[in-house]
Short mmCIF file of C-alpha atoms and ligand atoms in Angstrom, two decimals:
data_model
loop_
_atom_site.label_atom_id
_atom_site.label_comp_id
_atom_site.label_asym_id
_atom_site.label_seq_id
_atom_site.Cartn_x
_atom_site.Cartn_y
_atom_site.Cartn_z
CA MET A 1 113.55 112.01 114.40
CA SER A 2 112.93 114.31 111.26
CA ASP A 3 109.13 114.17 111.54
CA ARG A 4 108.36 118.13 113.33
CA GLN A 5 105.83 116.87 114.84
CA LYS A 6 107.58 115.24 117.41
CA TRP A 7 110.37 118.44 117.32
CA PRO A 8 110.13 120.29 120.82
CA VAL A 9 108.66 124.03 120.72
CA GLN A 10 111.78 126.09 119.73
CA ASP A 11 112.68 128.44 122.79
CA VAL A 12 116.49 129.63 121.65
CA PRO A 13 118.67 130.46 122.67
CA GLY A 14 118.05 128.12 125.97
CA PRO A 15 119.53 128.61 129.37
CA ASN A 16 122.96 125.88 128.44
CA ALA A 17 123.06 127.82 124.81
CA ARG A 18 122.81 131.62 126.69
CA GLN A 19 125.83 129.94 129.58
CA LEU A 20 127.95 128.81 126.61
CA VAL A 21 127.34 131.54 124.51
CA THR A 22 128.69 133.97 127.24
CA ARG A 23 131.75 131.49 128.09
CA SER A 24 132.74 131.71 124.34
CA GLU A 25 132.67 135.86 124.25
CA GLN A 26 135.38 135.42 127.31
CA ALA A 27 137.67 132.32 125.82
CA VAL A 28 137.21 132.26 122.08
CA SER A 29 138.66 134.95 119.34
CA PRO A 30 136.27 137.37 118.62
CA SER A 31 136.80 137.22 114.58
CA LEU A 32 134.60 134.04 114.69
CA PRO A 33 131.59 134.88 112.34
CA ARG A 34 128.57 133.56 114.67
CA ALA A 35 125.54 132.70 112.44
CA TYR A 36 123.28 132.08 115.63
CA PRO A 37 123.49 130.80 119.00
CA LEU A 38 123.42 127.29 118.21
CA ALA A 39 124.90 125.24 121.34
CA VAL A 40 125.56 121.92 119.75
CA LYS A 41 125.21 118.77 121.82
CA ARG A 42 124.99 116.08 119.52
CA GLY A 43 124.02 114.98 115.46
CA GLN A 44 122.55 112.17 113.73
CA GLY A 45 122.06 111.53 110.52
CA MET A 46 119.67 115.00 109.14
CA MET A 47 119.15 116.13 113.02
CA ILE A 48 121.39 118.01 115.51
CA GLU A 49 120.16 117.99 119.09
CA ASP A 50 121.26 121.84 120.85
CA MET A 51 122.85 121.77 124.90
CA ASP A 52 118.67 122.53 125.58
CA GLY A 53 116.66 119.54 124.04
CA ASN A 54 115.97 121.55 120.42
CA LEU A 55 116.24 119.92 117.39
CA PHE A 56 116.87 120.99 114.47
CA LEU A 57 116.75 119.89 110.75
CA ASP A 58 120.46 120.87 109.65
CA CYS A 59 120.93 122.54 106.09
CA ALA A 60 123.87 123.75 106.44
CA ALA A 61 125.85 120.83 107.66
CA GLY A 62 128.99 122.49 109.36
CA ILE A 63 129.31 124.64 106.02
CA ALA A 64 128.63 121.59 103.25
CA VAL A 65 131.04 119.25 105.12
CA CYS A 66 128.98 116.72 106.67
CA SER A 67 128.41 115.32 103.21
CA THR A 68 127.15 111.40 104.98
CA GLY A 69 124.81 113.23 107.76
CA HIS A 70 126.10 113.24 111.43
CA CYS A 71 127.84 111.12 112.52
CA HIS A 72 127.15 107.93 109.80
CA PRO A 73 127.45 105.16 111.45
CA ARG A 74 130.23 103.35 108.68
CA VAL A 75 132.51 106.81 108.99
CA VAL A 76 132.06 106.33 112.81
CA LYS A 77 133.04 102.74 112.59
CA ALA A 78 136.14 103.42 110.18
CA ILE A 79 137.88 106.13 112.43
CA GLN A 80 137.70 104.00 115.84
CA ASP A 81 138.92 100.80 113.84
CA GLN A 82 141.73 103.29 112.78
CA ALA A 83 142.01 104.53 116.10
CA GLU A 84 142.69 101.46 117.77
CA ARG A 85 145.72 100.44 115.01
CA LEU A 86 147.11 104.07 114.41
CA LEU A 87 146.72 107.73 115.27
CA HIS A 88 149.40 109.41 113.68
CA ILE A 89 152.75 108.78 112.02
CA CYS A 90 152.90 111.25 109.26
CA GLY A 91 152.44 109.82 106.10
CA ALA A 92 154.84 112.72 104.42
CA ASP A 93 157.54 111.07 106.02
CA PHE A 94 156.97 107.37 106.14
CA TYR A 95 154.53 104.80 104.15
CA ASP A 96 151.16 105.40 105.56
CA PRO A 97 149.25 102.64 103.93
CA MET A 98 145.74 104.41 104.50
CA TYR A 99 147.92 108.09 103.04
CA ILE A 100 148.43 106.01 100.16
CA GLY A 101 145.23 104.30 99.77
CA LEU A 102 143.26 107.55 99.84
CA ALA A 103 145.57 109.37 97.45
CA GLU A 104 145.13 106.50 94.96
CA ARG A 105 141.18 106.66 95.43
CA LEU A 106 141.25 110.26 94.53
CA ALA A 107 143.81 110.10 91.73
CA GLU A 108 141.04 107.71 90.51
CA LEU A 109 138.32 109.94 91.04
CA ALA A 110 139.71 112.80 89.62
CA PRO A 111 138.15 113.74 86.02
CA GLY A 112 140.41 113.14 82.52
CA ASP A 113 142.76 109.87 82.06
CA ASP A 114 146.50 111.35 82.58
CA PRO A 115 147.64 109.99 85.62
CA LYS A 116 147.24 112.03 88.76
CA ARG A 117 149.39 112.63 91.99
CA VAL A 118 147.85 113.72 95.14
CA PHE A 119 149.02 115.90 98.15
CA LEU A 120 147.49 115.88 101.42
CA ALA A 121 146.50 118.38 104.20
CA ASN A 122 144.40 119.00 106.85
CA SER A 123 142.07 122.27 105.49
CA GLY A 124 140.84 123.42 101.95
CA ALA A 125 143.44 126.42 102.86
CA GLU A 126 145.74 124.14 103.02
CA ALA A 127 144.82 122.28 99.83
CA VAL A 128 144.37 125.70 97.96
CA GLU A 129 148.01 126.76 99.37
CA ALA A 130 149.48 123.87 97.73
CA ALA A 131 148.11 124.06 94.67
CA LEU A 132 149.31 127.72 94.54
CA LYS A 133 152.91 127.08 95.16
CA LEU A 134 153.06 124.22 92.69
CA ALA A 135 151.69 125.98 89.89
CA ARG A 136 154.03 128.87 90.61
CA HIS A 137 156.87 126.08 90.86
CA HIS A 138 155.84 124.07 88.30
CA THR A 139 155.23 126.78 85.71
CA GLY A 140 158.10 129.09 87.06
CA ARG A 141 155.90 131.96 86.51
CA PRO A 142 154.34 134.43 89.34
CA ARG A 143 151.51 135.73 88.36
CA VAL A 144 148.00 134.43 89.12
CA VAL A 145 144.32 135.22 88.52
CA ALA A 146 141.30 134.70 90.52
CA PHE A 147 137.71 135.99 90.48
CA PHE A 148 135.95 139.12 92.52
CA GLY A 149 133.38 136.96 94.67
CA ALA A 150 135.80 133.63 95.26
CA PHE A 151 136.52 132.56 98.59
CA HIS A 152 139.59 130.51 99.03
CA GLY A 153 140.22 130.43 102.39
CA ARG A 154 142.03 132.69 104.61
CA THR A 155 146.19 131.62 104.79
CA MET A 156 147.70 133.58 103.50
CA GLY A 157 148.08 132.79 100.01
CA ALA A 158 144.87 131.62 99.87
CA VAL A 159 143.77 135.01 101.74
CA SER A 160 145.19 136.69 98.75
CA LEU A 161 142.99 134.71 96.19
CA THR A 162 140.06 135.75 98.23
CA ALA A 163 137.74 138.09 96.78
CA SER A 164 134.28 137.83 98.75
CA LYS A 165 134.60 140.26 101.44
CA SER A 166 136.80 143.10 101.96
CA VAL A 167 136.80 142.17 105.70
CA TYR A 168 138.81 138.36 104.54
CA GLN A 169 142.02 140.65 103.75
CA GLY A 170 141.75 144.19 105.22
CA GLY A 171 144.28 144.85 107.97
CA PHE A 172 146.58 141.40 106.78
CA GLY A 173 148.56 143.58 104.42
CA PRO A 174 150.91 142.89 102.34
CA LEU A 175 149.92 139.97 100.97
CA VAL A 176 151.14 137.30 98.13
CA PRO A 177 151.94 139.68 95.17
CA GLY A 178 150.78 139.23 91.49
CA ILE A 179 147.35 138.50 92.36
CA ALA A 180 144.73 139.73 89.86
CA HIS A 181 140.85 139.54 90.49
CA VAL A 182 138.45 139.44 87.85
CA PRO A 183 133.95 139.39 87.51
CA TYR A 184 132.91 136.06 87.58
CA ALA A 185 130.07 135.03 85.28
CA TYR A 186 127.48 135.99 87.71
CA CYS A 187 124.71 136.58 84.99
CA TYR A 188 122.40 137.49 87.72
CA ARG A 189 124.18 140.87 88.52
CA CYS A 190 126.85 141.11 85.29
CA ALA A 191 129.56 142.68 85.56
CA TYR A 192 129.65 144.14 82.58
CA ASN A 193 125.56 144.92 82.19
CA LEU A 194 125.36 141.91 79.44
CA THR A 195 122.88 138.95 79.10
CA TYR A 196 123.89 134.87 78.83
CA PRO A 197 124.37 133.82 75.80
CA GLU A 198 124.19 137.20 74.10
CA CYS A 199 127.39 138.16 75.63
CA ASP A 200 129.44 135.29 74.13
CA LEU A 201 130.65 135.10 77.48
CA ALA A 202 132.44 138.71 77.53
CA CYS A 203 133.83 138.29 81.03
CA VAL A 204 136.36 135.82 79.61
CA ASP A 205 137.18 138.04 76.92
CA TYR A 206 137.90 140.49 79.30
CA ILE A 207 140.69 138.31 81.10
CA GLU A 208 142.51 138.09 77.61
CA ASP A 209 141.29 141.75 76.18
CA MET A 210 142.29 143.42 78.97
CA LEU A 211 143.56 142.16 82.31
CA PHE A 212 146.48 140.19 80.02
CA ALA A 213 146.81 142.76 77.29
CA ARG A 214 146.95 145.97 79.58
CA SER A 215 149.03 145.10 83.01
CA PHE A 216 149.14 141.35 82.96
CA PRO A 217 151.74 139.25 80.88
CA ALA A 218 150.32 136.29 79.84
CA ASP A 219 152.93 134.66 79.81
CA GLU A 220 153.96 135.12 83.63
CA VAL A 221 150.79 133.70 84.54
CA ALA A 222 150.92 130.56 86.29
CA ALA A 223 147.39 129.99 87.04
CA ILE A 224 143.62 130.85 87.19
CA PHE A 225 141.68 129.88 90.13
CA VAL A 226 138.47 129.14 89.94
CA GLU A 227 135.12 127.96 91.94
CA PRO A 228 132.96 125.57 89.19
CA VAL A 229 130.08 127.06 91.41
CA GLN A 230 131.11 129.88 93.33
CA GLY A 231 130.41 128.67 96.93
CA GLU A 232 130.58 131.53 99.68
CA GLY A 233 130.46 134.50 97.32
CA GLY A 234 126.50 133.51 96.53
CA TYR A 235 126.45 129.56 95.44
CA ILE A 236 126.91 130.69 91.93
CA ILE A 237 126.25 129.15 88.82
CA PRO A 238 128.20 130.05 85.95
CA PRO A 239 126.55 129.43 82.42
CA PRO A 240 127.39 126.46 80.33
CA SER A 241 130.28 127.18 78.15
CA TRP A 242 131.98 129.55 80.83
CA ILE A 243 134.37 127.01 82.23
CA SER A 244 135.11 125.33 78.93
CA ARG A 245 135.93 128.83 78.27
CA LEU A 246 138.30 129.04 80.57
CA ARG A 247 139.93 126.00 79.71
CA ALA A 248 140.80 127.20 76.40
CA LEU A 249 141.93 130.57 77.10
CA CYS A 250 144.53 128.61 79.83
CA ASP A 251 145.41 125.93 77.13
CA LYS A 252 146.51 129.15 74.73
CA TYR A 253 148.44 130.67 77.18
CA GLY A 254 150.28 127.48 79.03
CA ILE A 255 147.69 128.24 81.94
CA LEU A 256 147.41 126.27 84.72
CA LEU A 257 143.62 125.98 85.19
CA ILE A 258 142.98 125.31 89.38
CA ALA A 259 139.45 124.10 90.04
CA ASP A 260 139.10 124.74 93.83
CA GLU A 261 136.14 122.35 94.69
CA VAL A 262 136.11 122.47 98.64
CA GLN A 263 132.81 123.42 98.71
CA SER A 264 131.41 121.83 95.83
CA GLY A 265 133.28 118.68 95.17
CA ILE A 266 132.60 115.45 97.07
CA GLY A 267 129.18 114.58 95.27
CA ARG A 268 127.30 118.08 96.45
CA THR A 269 126.12 118.85 92.94
CA GLY A 270 125.45 115.72 91.62
CA LYS A 271 128.61 114.92 90.42
CA MET A 272 131.80 113.58 92.48
CA PHE A 273 133.43 117.16 91.25
CA ALA A 274 131.52 119.53 89.90
CA ILE A 275 133.44 120.47 87.19
CA GLU A 276 132.38 117.51 85.59
CA HIS A 277 129.15 118.90 84.53
CA TRP A 278 131.12 120.84 82.24
CA ASP A 279 132.95 118.39 80.70
CA VAL A 280 136.15 119.80 81.78
CA GLU A 281 139.62 118.73 83.14
CA PRO A 282 141.48 120.87 85.53
CA ASP A 283 145.58 120.61 85.73
CA ILE A 284 144.73 120.65 89.79
CA ILE A 285 142.03 120.05 91.94
CA CYS A 286 141.76 121.30 95.42
CA SER A 287 139.44 119.70 97.50
CA ALA A 288 138.02 119.14 101.49
CA LYS A 289 135.06 119.82 103.44
CA ALA A 290 132.77 116.92 102.78
CA LEU A 291 135.73 114.60 101.99
CA ALA A 292 135.72 113.24 105.18
CA SER A 293 132.32 113.97 106.65
CA GLY A 294 133.68 116.01 109.55
CA MET A 295 137.06 114.68 110.20
CA PRO A 296 140.15 117.71 108.74
CA VAL A 297 141.61 116.49 105.58
CA SER A 298 141.99 118.14 102.14
CA ALA A 299 143.67 117.10 98.65
CA MET A 300 145.51 118.97 96.04
CA ILE A 301 145.14 116.11 93.33
CA ALA A 302 147.33 117.59 89.88
CA ARG A 303 148.34 115.47 86.62
CA GLU A 304 151.65 114.07 87.62
CA GLU A 305 153.57 115.77 84.90
CA ILE A 306 152.58 119.05 86.71
CA MET A 307 153.62 117.60 90.35
CA ASN A 308 157.16 117.17 89.55
CA TRP A 309 158.33 118.98 92.37
CA PRO A 310 161.60 117.61 94.72
CA ALA A 311 161.14 115.85 97.93
CA GLY A 312 160.78 118.44 100.65
CA ALA A 313 159.57 121.10 98.48
CA HIS A 314 156.34 121.10 100.31
CA GLY A 315 154.93 118.02 103.40
CA SER A 316 152.91 118.46 106.41
CA THR A 317 152.94 116.92 109.82
CA PHE A 318 149.38 116.42 110.09
CA GLY A 319 147.83 116.42 106.62
CA GLY A 320 146.53 112.86 105.56
CA ASN A 321 146.67 111.72 109.51
CA PRO A 322 145.80 107.60 109.38
CA VAL A 323 142.25 108.53 111.04
CA CYS A 324 140.79 111.37 108.96
CA CYS A 325 141.87 109.46 105.93
CA ALA A 326 139.89 106.38 107.53
CA ALA A 327 136.82 108.88 107.53
CA ALA A 328 137.64 109.99 103.89
CA MET A 329 137.66 106.65 102.58
CA ALA A 330 134.54 105.15 104.75
CA THR A 331 132.87 108.65 103.23
CA LEU A 332 133.67 107.81 99.83
CA ASP A 333 132.21 104.15 100.16
CA VAL A 334 128.83 105.57 101.72
CA ILE A 335 128.72 108.43 99.07
CA VAL A 336 129.05 105.88 96.06
CA GLU A 337 127.24 103.14 97.58
CA GLU A 338 124.72 104.71 98.97
CA HIS A 339 123.94 106.06 95.85
CA LEU A 340 124.50 109.90 97.37
CA MET A 341 125.22 111.57 94.08
CA GLU A 342 121.59 110.12 92.91
CA ASN A 343 119.86 111.92 95.88
CA ALA A 344 121.57 114.74 95.37
CA ASN A 345 120.26 115.27 91.96
CA GLN A 346 116.84 113.66 92.54
CA VAL A 347 115.89 115.88 95.88
CA GLY A 348 118.40 118.86 95.08
CA GLY A 349 116.31 118.93 91.96
CA ARG A 350 112.95 118.79 93.98
CA LEU A 351 113.83 121.45 96.62
CA LEU A 352 114.97 123.59 93.79
CA ALA A 353 111.93 123.33 91.72
CA ASN A 354 109.99 124.28 95.24
CA LEU A 355 111.96 127.43 95.76
CA GLN A 356 111.65 129.02 92.37
CA ASP A 357 107.68 128.18 92.55
CA LEU A 358 108.49 130.51 96.34
CA ALA A 359 110.35 132.72 94.19
CA GLN A 360 107.38 133.69 92.12
CA GLU A 361 105.06 135.03 95.23
CA SER A 362 107.79 136.26 96.77
CA HIS A 363 108.72 139.83 96.54
CA LEU A 364 111.82 139.18 98.34
CA ILE A 365 113.39 136.30 96.23
CA GLY A 366 115.68 137.52 93.62
CA ASP A 367 117.14 134.64 92.04
CA VAL A 368 116.83 130.86 92.76
CA ARG A 369 120.15 128.75 91.19
CA GLY A 370 121.46 125.75 92.42
CA LEU A 371 123.14 122.07 90.90
CA GLY A 372 122.69 119.11 93.09
CA LEU A 373 122.53 120.42 96.99
CA MET A 374 123.99 123.40 96.32
CA ILE A 375 121.18 125.67 96.20
CA GLY A 376 121.55 129.37 96.84
CA VAL A 377 118.59 131.67 97.01
CA GLU A 378 119.28 135.62 96.42
CA LEU A 379 116.97 138.66 98.45
CA VAL A 380 116.17 142.09 97.05
CA LEU A 381 114.94 144.55 97.90
CA ASP A 382 113.26 145.62 94.81
CA GLN A 383 113.10 143.00 91.66
CA GLU A 384 114.37 145.69 89.44
CA THR A 385 117.02 147.55 90.98
CA LYS A 386 118.29 144.36 92.24
CA ALA A 387 119.13 146.12 95.95
CA ARG A 388 120.31 144.23 98.18
CA ALA A 389 118.44 142.69 100.64
CA LYS A 390 120.75 142.20 103.37
CA GLU A 391 119.15 142.48 106.90
CA GLN A 392 116.22 140.25 105.33
CA VAL A 393 118.60 137.54 104.76
CA ASP A 394 119.36 137.20 108.41
CA GLN A 395 116.41 137.83 109.79
CA VAL A 396 115.07 134.80 107.72
CA ILE A 397 117.97 132.57 108.90
CA GLN A 398 117.50 133.49 112.81
CA GLU A 399 113.71 132.55 111.48
CA CYS A 400 114.21 129.45 110.67
CA PHE A 401 116.65 128.85 113.33
CA LYS A 402 113.66 129.57 115.88
CA ARG A 403 111.65 127.69 113.95
CA GLY A 404 114.12 124.16 113.99
CA LEU A 405 116.00 124.93 110.73
CA LEU A 406 119.74 125.32 110.13
CA LEU A 407 120.55 127.56 107.42
CA LEU A 408 123.37 129.64 106.23
CA SER A 409 123.85 133.02 104.04
CA CYS A 410 126.35 133.41 101.42
CA GLY A 411 127.46 136.33 99.84
CA PRO A 412 126.17 139.46 101.06
CA ASN A 413 122.34 139.03 100.42
CA SER A 414 121.93 135.09 99.99
CA ILE A 415 120.97 131.77 101.72
CA ARG A 416 122.35 128.65 101.03
CA PHE A 417 121.09 125.16 101.75
CA SER A 418 123.89 122.97 101.47
CA PRO A 419 122.42 119.58 103.60
CA PRO A 420 124.07 116.45 103.91
CA LEU A 421 123.98 114.37 100.89
CA ILE A 422 121.83 111.91 102.86
CA ILE A 423 118.42 114.04 102.76
CA SER A 424 114.99 112.42 101.91
CA GLU A 425 112.69 114.26 99.94
CA SER A 426 110.21 114.82 102.82
CA GLN A 427 113.12 116.06 104.90
CA ALA A 428 113.62 118.88 101.91
CA ASP A 429 109.99 119.32 101.68
CA THR A 430 110.10 120.45 105.63
CA ALA A 431 113.13 122.59 104.72
CA PHE A 432 110.63 124.23 102.39
CA GLU A 433 107.98 124.42 104.46
CA ILE A 434 110.04 126.09 107.04
CA PHE A 435 111.64 128.29 105.15
CA ALA A 436 108.88 129.34 102.98
CA GLU A 437 107.17 130.32 106.30
CA ALA A 438 109.91 132.01 107.81
CA LEU A 439 110.25 134.01 104.52
CA LYS A 440 106.60 135.02 105.03
CA GLN A 441 107.13 136.72 108.25
CA VAL A 442 110.12 138.76 107.38
CA GLU A 443 108.25 139.77 104.27
CA GLY A 444 105.05 140.79 106.15
CA ARG A 445 107.52 142.95 108.05
CA SER A 446 109.75 144.26 104.78
CA LEU A 447 105.61 145.02 102.81
C1 PLP B 501 135.90 126.95 97.74
C2 PLP B 501 136.38 127.15 99.05
N1 PLP B 501 137.98 126.86 99.09
C3 PLP B 501 138.95 127.10 99.82
C4 PLP B 501 137.92 127.48 101.26
C5 PLP B 501 138.73 127.17 102.47
O1 PLP B 501 138.39 125.91 103.36
P1 PLP B 501 138.78 125.85 104.81
O2 PLP B 501 137.80 126.50 105.84
O3 PLP B 501 138.89 124.78 105.40
O4 PLP B 501 140.41 126.44 105.00
C6 PLP B 501 136.12 127.31 101.38
C7 PLP B 501 135.63 127.46 102.82
O5 PLP B 501 134.71 127.90 102.77
C8 PLP B 501 136.15 127.23 100.24
O6 PLP B 501 134.64 127.18 100.21
#
């Protein structure tokens, strides 16, 4: 099904897709950001079939969610079996072996030897909310630091931590108070115009020397929230020692380091959690998206001594639903037993190298960066000024869509490759070919 020769010539959107778009425009909240008119009939493995019979190679994976591909038979079977046994009981009120089993599994997988505890919820934002509440509750401190470019979700606490696009916060104030944003280690566009490693990570010193010294007393700061690889902000990989310097800063002032691994976790970067690339142990981890291959479940994992809030302090009716937990456990089995992290490293490395080669001959590609199957391509109008090629990002994505490849943007001017972790080398090569073709087409226009 992945051989490009067998795909029908794309004529998108077809009549069924157009009809669904019209129905959506009449019935659905206009706040939903639609990338292109993909109307989905079904998915299998790496492929999506639309309602008009067109086939697409999926390198978006429902925003980095479908880790084991669409409808992996082992995940589907686990869901079916659990659905026949029990749909819901409320793992917060009763003892559900599925909830407890997944909690044990995640506590085991989280980096570090200290015992962990796990709270299960339904979405990335809910895991972040839980972490924010726990950090305040445990430390008794009100303030929190997060990063520009960060995306932590859209509920009130999570959106207050989010600073990737102003539309996410605009009109929703007053937000949760006590949150300050500082520049991420985005070396391609260093906020201080410095170069790594000569900069000696001035971006971490800034937090201590400016923020803590001038407005945000460190002993009032409960936590630093960080995405070990920044996701929605542009698929940005920080330099090697950055996360460990943040860890040291947190340790110095008794601040919790919270790793938001909602997008980067569960094997996507070639390790179970991206933060393991730098051998750093966070105090709390938030996980969601890829955890259950598409079923809604998320987790907030914390060291046992930190998760010391009393009964009733936090909970959720649906969080850790048994069907979702079954999907999550099957997903974790597939990721480990089918060597999907190794695959992410191997295929991701090949795709990254191809894109880096393409950058040599492209005048639009400014930067290519990636870890495993979390790969970002930043487009610029000018290699010197790095003026952002925002329109071209959209044009390339639309051209890919017309050619049968699903991609999404990230940050103001980047394109992300976040395929299912099952992608084969030949599928990655096909994705690369289509992308290169689409890019050339757009470059022709913008010469
Ligand atoms: C790093 C990160 N945190 C949190 C979220 C919010 O997750 P959700 O949309 O499931 O609430 C996202 C979603 O993209 C994310 O990428």
